[in-house]
Structure formats: structure tokens, C-alpha cells
mmCIF file with all atom_site columns, C-alpha atoms in Angstrom:
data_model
loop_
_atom_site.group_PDB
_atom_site.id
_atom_site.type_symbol
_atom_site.label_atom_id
_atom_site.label_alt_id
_atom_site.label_comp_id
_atom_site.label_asym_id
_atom_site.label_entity_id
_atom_site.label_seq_id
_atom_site.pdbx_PDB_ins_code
_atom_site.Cartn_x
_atom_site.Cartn_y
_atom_site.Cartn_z
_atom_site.occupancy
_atom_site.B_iso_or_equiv
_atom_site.pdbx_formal_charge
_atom_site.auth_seq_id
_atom_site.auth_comp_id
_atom_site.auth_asym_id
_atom_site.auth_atom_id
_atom_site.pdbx_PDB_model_num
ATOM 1   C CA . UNK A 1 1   ? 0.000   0.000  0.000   1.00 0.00 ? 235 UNK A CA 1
ATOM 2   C CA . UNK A 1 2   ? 3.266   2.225  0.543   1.00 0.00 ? 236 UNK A CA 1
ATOM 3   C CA . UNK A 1 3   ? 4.008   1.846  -2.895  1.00 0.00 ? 237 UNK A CA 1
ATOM 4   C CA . UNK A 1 4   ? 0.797   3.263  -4.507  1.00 0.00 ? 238 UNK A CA 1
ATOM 5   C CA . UNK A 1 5   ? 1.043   6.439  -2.159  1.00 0.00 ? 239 UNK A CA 1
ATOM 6   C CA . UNK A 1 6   ? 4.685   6.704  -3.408  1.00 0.00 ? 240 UNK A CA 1
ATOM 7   C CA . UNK A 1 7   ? 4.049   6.790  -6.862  1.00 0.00 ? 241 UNK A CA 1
ATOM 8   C CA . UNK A 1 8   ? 1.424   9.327  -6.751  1.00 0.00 ? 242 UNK A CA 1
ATOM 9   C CA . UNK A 1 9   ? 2.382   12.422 -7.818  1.00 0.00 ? 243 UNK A CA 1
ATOM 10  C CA . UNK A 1 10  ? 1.325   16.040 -6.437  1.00 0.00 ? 244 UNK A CA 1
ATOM 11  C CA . UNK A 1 11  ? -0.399  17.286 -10.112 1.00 0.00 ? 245 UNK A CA 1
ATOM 12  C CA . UNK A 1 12  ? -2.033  13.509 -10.107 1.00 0.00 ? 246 UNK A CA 1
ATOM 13  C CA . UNK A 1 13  ? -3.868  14.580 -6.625  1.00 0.00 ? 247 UNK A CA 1
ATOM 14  C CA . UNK A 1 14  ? -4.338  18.061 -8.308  1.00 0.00 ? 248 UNK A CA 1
ATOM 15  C CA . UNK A 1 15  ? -6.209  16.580 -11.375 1.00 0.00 ? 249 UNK A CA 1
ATOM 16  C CA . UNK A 1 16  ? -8.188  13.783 -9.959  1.00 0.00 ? 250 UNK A CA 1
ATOM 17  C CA . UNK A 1 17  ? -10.118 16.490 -7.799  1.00 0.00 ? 251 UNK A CA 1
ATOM 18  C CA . UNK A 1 18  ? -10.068 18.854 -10.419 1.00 0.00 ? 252 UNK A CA 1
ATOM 19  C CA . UNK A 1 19  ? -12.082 16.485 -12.690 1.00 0.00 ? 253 UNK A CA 1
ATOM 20  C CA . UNK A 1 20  ? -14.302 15.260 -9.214  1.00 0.00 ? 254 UNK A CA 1
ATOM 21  C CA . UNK A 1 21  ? -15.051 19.140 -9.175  1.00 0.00 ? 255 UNK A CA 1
ATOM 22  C CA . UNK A 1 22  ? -15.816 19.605 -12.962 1.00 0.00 ? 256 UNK A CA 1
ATOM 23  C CA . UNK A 1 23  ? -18.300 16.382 -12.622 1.00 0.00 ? 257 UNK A CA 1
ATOM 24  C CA . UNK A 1 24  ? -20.959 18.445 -10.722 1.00 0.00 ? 258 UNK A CA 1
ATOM 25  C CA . UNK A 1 25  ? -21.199 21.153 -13.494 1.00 0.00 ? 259 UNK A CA 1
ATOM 26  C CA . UNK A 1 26  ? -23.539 19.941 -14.784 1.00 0.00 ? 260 UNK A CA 1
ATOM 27  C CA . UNK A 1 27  ? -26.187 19.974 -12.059 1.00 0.00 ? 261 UNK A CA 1
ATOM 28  C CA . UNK A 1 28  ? -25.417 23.820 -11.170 1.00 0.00 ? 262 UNK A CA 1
ATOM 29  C CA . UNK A 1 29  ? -25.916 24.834 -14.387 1.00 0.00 ? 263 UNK A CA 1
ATOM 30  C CA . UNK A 1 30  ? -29.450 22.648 -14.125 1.00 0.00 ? 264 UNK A CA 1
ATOM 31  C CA . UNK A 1 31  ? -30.084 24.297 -10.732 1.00 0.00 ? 265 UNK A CA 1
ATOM 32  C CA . UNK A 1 32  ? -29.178 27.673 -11.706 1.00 0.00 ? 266 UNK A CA 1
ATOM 33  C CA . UNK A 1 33  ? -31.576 27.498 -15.297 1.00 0.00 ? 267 UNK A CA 1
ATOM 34  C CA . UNK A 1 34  ? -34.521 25.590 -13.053 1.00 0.00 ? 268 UNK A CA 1
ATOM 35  C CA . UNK A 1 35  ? -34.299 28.539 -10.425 1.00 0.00 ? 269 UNK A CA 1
ATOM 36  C CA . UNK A 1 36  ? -34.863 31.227 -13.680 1.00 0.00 ? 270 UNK A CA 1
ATOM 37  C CA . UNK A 1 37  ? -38.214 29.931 -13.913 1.00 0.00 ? 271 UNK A CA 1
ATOM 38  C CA . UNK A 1 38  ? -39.302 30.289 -10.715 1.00 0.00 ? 272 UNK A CA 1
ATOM 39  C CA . UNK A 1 39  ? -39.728 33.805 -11.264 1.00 0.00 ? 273 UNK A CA 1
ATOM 40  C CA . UNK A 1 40  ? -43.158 35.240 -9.350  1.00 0.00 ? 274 UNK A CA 1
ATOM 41  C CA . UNK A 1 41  ? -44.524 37.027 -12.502 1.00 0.00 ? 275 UNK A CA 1
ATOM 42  C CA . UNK A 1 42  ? -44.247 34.359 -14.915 1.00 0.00 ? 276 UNK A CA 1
ATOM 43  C CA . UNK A 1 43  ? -47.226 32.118 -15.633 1.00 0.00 ? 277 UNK A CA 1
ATOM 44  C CA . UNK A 1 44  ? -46.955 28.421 -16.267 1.00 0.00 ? 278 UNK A CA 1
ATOM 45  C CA . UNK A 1 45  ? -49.046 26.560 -18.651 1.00 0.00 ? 279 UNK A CA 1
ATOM 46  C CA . UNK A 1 46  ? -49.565 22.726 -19.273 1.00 0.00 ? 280 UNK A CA 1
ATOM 47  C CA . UNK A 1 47  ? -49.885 22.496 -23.132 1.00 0.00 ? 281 UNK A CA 1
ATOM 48  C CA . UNK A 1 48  ? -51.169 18.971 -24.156 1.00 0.00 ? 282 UNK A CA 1
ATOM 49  C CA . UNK A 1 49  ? -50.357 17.697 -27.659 1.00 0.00 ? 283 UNK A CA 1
ATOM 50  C CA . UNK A 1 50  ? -51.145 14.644 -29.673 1.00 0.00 ? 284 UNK A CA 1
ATOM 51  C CA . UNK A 1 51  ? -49.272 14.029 -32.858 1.00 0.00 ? 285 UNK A CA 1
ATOM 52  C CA . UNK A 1 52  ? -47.530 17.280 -32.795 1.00 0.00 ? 286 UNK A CA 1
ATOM 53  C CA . UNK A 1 53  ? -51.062 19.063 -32.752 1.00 0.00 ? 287 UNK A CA 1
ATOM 54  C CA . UNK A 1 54  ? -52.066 21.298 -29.497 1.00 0.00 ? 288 UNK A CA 1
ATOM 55  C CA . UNK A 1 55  ? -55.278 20.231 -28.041 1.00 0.00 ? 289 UNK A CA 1
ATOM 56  C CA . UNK A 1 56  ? -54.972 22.188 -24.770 1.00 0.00 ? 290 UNK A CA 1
ATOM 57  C CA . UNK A 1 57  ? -53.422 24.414 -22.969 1.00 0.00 ? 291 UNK A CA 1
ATOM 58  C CA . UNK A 1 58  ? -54.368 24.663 -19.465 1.00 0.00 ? 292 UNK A CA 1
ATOM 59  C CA . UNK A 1 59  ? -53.146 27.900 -17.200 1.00 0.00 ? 293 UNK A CA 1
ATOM 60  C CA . UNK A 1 60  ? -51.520 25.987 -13.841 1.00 0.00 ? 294 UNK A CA 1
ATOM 61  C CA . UNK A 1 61  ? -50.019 29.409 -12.482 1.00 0.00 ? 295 UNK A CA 1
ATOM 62  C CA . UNK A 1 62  ? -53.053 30.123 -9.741  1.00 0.00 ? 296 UNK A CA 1
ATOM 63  C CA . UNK A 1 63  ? -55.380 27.054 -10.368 1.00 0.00 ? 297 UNK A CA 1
ATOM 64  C CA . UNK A 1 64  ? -57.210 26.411 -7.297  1.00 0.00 ? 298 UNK A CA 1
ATOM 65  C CA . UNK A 1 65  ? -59.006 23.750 -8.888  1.00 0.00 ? 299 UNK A CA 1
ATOM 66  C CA . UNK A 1 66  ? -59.082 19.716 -9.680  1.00 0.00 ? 300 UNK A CA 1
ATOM 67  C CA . UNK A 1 67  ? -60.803 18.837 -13.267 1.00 0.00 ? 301 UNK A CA 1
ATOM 68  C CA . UNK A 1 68  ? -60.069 15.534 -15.416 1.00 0.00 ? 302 UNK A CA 1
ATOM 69  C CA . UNK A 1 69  ? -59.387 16.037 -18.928 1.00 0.00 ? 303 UNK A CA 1
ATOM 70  C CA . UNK A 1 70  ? -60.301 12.748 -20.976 1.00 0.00 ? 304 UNK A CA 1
ATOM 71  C CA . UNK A 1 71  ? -58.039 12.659 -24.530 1.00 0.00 ? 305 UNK A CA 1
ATOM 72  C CA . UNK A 1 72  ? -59.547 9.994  -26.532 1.00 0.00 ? 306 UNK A CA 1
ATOM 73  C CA . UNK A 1 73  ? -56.830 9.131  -29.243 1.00 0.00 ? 307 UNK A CA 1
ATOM 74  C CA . UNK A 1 74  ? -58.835 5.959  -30.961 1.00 0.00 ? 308 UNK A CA 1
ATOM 75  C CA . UNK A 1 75  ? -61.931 4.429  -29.948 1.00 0.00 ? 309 UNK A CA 1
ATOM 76  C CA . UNK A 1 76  ? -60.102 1.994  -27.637 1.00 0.00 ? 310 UNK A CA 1
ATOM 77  C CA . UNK A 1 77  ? -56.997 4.475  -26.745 1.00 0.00 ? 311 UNK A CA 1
ATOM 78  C CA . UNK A 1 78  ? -57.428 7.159  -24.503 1.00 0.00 ? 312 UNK A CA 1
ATOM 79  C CA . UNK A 1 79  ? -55.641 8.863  -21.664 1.00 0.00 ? 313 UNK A CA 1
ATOM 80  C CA . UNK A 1 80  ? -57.059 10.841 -18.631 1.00 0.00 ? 314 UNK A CA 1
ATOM 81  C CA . UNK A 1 81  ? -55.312 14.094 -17.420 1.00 0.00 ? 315 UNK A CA 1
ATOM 82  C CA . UNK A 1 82  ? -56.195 15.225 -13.791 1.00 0.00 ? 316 UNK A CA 1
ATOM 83  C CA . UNK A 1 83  ? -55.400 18.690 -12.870 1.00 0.00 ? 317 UNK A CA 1
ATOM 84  C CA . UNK A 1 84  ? -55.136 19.371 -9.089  1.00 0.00 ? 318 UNK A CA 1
ATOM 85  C CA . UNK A 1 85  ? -54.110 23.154 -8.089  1.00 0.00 ? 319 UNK A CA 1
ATOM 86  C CA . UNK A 1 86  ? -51.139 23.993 -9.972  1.00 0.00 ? 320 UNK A CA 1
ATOM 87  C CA . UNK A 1 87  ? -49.817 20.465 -10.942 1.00 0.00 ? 321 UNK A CA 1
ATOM 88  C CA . UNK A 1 88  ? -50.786 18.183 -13.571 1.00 0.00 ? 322 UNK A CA 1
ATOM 89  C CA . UNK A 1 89  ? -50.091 14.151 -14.028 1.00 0.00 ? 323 UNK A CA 1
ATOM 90  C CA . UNK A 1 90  ? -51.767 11.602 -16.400 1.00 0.00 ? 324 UNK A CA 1
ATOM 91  C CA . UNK A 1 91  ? -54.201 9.742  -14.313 1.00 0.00 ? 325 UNK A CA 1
ATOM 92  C CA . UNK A 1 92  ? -54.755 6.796  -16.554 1.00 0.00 ? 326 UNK A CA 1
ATOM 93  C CA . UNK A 1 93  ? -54.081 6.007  -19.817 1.00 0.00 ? 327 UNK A CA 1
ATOM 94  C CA . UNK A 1 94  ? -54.910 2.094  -21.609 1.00 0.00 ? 328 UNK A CA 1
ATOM 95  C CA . UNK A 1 95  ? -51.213 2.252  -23.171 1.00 0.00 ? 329 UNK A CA 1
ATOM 96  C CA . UNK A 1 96  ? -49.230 -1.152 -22.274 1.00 0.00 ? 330 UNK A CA 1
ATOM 97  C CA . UNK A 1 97  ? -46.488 0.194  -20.751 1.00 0.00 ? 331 UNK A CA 1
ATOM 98  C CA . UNK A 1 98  ? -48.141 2.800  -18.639 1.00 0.00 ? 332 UNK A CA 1
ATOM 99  C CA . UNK A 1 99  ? -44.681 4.960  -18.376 1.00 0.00 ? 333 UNK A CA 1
ATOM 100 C CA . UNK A 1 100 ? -47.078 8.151  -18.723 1.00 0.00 ? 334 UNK A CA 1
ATOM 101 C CA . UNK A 1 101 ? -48.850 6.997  -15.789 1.00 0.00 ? 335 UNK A CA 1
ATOM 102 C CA . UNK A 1 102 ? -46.261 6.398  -13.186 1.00 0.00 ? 336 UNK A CA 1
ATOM 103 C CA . UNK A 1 103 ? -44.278 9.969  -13.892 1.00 0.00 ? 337 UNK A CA 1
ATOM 104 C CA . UNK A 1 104 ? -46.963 11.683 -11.613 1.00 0.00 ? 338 UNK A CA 1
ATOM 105 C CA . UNK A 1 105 ? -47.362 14.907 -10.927 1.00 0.00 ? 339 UNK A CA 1
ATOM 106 C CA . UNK A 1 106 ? -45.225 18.260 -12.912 1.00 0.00 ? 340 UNK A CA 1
ATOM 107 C CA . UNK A 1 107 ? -45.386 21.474 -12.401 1.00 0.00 ? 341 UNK A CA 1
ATOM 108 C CA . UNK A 1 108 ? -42.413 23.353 -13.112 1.00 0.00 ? 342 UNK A CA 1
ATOM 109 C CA . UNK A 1 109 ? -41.328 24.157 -16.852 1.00 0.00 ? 343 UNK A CA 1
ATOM 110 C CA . UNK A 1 110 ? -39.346 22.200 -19.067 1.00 0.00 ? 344 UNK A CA 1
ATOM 111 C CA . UNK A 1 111 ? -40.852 18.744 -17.265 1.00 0.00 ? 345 UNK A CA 1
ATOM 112 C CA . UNK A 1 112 ? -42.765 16.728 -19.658 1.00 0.00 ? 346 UNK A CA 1
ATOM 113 C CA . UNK A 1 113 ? -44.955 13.424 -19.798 1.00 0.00 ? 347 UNK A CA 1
ATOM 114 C CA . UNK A 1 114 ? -44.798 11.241 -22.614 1.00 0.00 ? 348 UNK A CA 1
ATOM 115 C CA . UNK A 1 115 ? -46.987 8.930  -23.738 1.00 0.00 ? 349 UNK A CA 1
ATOM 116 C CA . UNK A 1 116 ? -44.937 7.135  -26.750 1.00 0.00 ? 350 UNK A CA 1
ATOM 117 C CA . UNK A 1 117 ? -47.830 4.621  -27.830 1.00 0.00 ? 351 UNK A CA 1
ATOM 118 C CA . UNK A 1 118 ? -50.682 7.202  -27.571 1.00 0.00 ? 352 UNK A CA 1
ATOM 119 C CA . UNK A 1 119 ? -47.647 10.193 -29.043 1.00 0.00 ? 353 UNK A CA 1
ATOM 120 C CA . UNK A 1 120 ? -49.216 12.559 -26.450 1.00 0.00 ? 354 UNK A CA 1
ATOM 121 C CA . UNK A 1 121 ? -47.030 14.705 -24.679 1.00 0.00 ? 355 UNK A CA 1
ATOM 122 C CA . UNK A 1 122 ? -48.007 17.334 -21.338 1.00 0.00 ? 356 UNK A CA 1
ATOM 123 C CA . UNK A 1 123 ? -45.074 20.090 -20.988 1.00 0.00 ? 357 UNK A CA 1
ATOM 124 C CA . UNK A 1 124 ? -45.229 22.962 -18.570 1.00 0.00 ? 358 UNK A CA 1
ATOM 125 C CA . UNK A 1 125 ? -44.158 26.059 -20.370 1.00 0.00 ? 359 UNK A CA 1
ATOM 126 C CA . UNK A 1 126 ? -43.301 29.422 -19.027 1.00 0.00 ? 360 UNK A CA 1
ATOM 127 C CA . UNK A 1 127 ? -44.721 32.268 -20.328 1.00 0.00 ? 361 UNK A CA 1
ATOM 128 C CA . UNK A 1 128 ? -41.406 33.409 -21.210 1.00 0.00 ? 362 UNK A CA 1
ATOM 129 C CA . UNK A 1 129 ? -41.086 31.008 -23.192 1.00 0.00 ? 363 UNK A CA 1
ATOM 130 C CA . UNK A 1 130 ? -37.812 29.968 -23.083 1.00 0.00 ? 364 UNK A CA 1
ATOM 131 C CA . UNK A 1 131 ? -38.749 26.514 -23.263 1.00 0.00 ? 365 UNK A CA 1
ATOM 132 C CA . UNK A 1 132 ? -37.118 24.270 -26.463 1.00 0.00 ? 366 UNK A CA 1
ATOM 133 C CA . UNK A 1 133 ? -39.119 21.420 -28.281 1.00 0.00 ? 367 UNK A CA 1
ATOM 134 C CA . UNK A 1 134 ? -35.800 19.131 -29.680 1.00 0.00 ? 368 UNK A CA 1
ATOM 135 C CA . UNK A 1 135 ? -38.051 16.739 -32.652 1.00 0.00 ? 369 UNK A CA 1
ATOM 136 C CA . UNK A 1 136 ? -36.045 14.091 -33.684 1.00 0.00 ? 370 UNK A CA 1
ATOM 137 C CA . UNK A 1 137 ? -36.957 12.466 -36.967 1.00 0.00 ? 371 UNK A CA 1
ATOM 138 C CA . UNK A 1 138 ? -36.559 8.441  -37.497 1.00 0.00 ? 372 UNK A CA 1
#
């Protein structure tokens, strides 16, 4: 065990917690955007969409109240939205998987439900809008 201290050098120390350091950039810079849109006067919105089409937009920012939004994609495929106060969550959905289901509740922007099989999507935006769809194309 001598031997490994021995052939350490001091700028091998100096890097190793350099790079330890640099490895939690990446969450302040996600703490430090997600704390810009917790601004007061900005006003969050739940936009539903199915197949890239908007079907709803719901304002969250000062909702005081619970309502169930029923999306029927197909006569057997459909999806219930609950919105309670100023968060939103897909409350049941006949999708296999039921992914969309188990994400719960969002309210802040930039968090999103997915439902892949049903290609419904929930996203709180800001009314900044600073927000960025990223569409990739198969």
C-alpha cells in the first residue's frame, strides 16, 4: 500500500479532484436554469399535444381547482389528465407500458410526460417562453 502512495504524484492529486469538481457542473448549471423559472410574474401553462397538434393548454399558475381532462386518441386508446391546483399528471391512460402513468405529478417548466404509444405529450411552459421542443426524426 506504501508503494501506490509513493508513486502518486502532487499534479495527479491536483487533477483527480479537479475532474471530481468539474463532474458536478452539470447539475449547477441545471439548478441555476430551473431557479430562472421560478420567477413570481411568470405564468406556467400545461400544453397537451397529440401528434404534434395542441389540443390544450391549461393555465396551472393560480389554479385552485381539480378537473379531469379525458383525450380519446382511438376508440379503444385514450388517456385521462387530472389537474389538481397547480400540478398536472396523467391519471390513466390504456397504453401497455403505462410509463405516462407512473411519472406523476409536474409542475415546473421544461418537465414533460410522454406517452410514446398514444404520441401525447403534457409540458409545462413558461410564459417566457424559453422553453425548447428538440423533434427528432426516425
Amino acid at each position: 500500500m506504501k508503494d501506490i502512495y509513493h508513486m502518486l504524484k502532487p499534479w495527479d492529486v491536483i487533477l483527480t479532484v479537479l475532474l471530481v469538481l468539474l463532474s458536478f457542473l452539470p447539475i449547477a448549471i441545471f439548478v441555476s436554469q430551473q431557479s430562472q423559472y421560478a420567477e413570481e410574474d411568470s405564468v406556467n401553462v400545461a400544453v397537451i399535444t397529440v401528434d404534434n397538434e395542441v389540443v390544450e393548454e391549461i393555465q396551472l399558475t393560480d389554479n385552485m381547482e381539480t378537473r379531469e381532462i379525458e383525450i380519446a386518441i382511438s376508440d379503444h386508446d385514450n388517456n385521462i389528465i387530472e389537474v389538481d391546483n397547480e400540478r398536472i399528471h396523467i391519471k390513466s391512460a390504456t397504453c401497455p407500458d403505462q410509463i405516462c402513468v407512473r411519472t406523476g405529478y409536474i409542475s415546473r417548466p421544461g418537465q414533460t410526460i410522454v406517452c410514446l404509444p398514444h404520441k401525447l405529450v403534457v409540458e409545462i411552459q413558461s410564459d417566457r417562453g424559453e422553453t425548447e421542443d428538440i423533434i427528432i426524426s426516425s
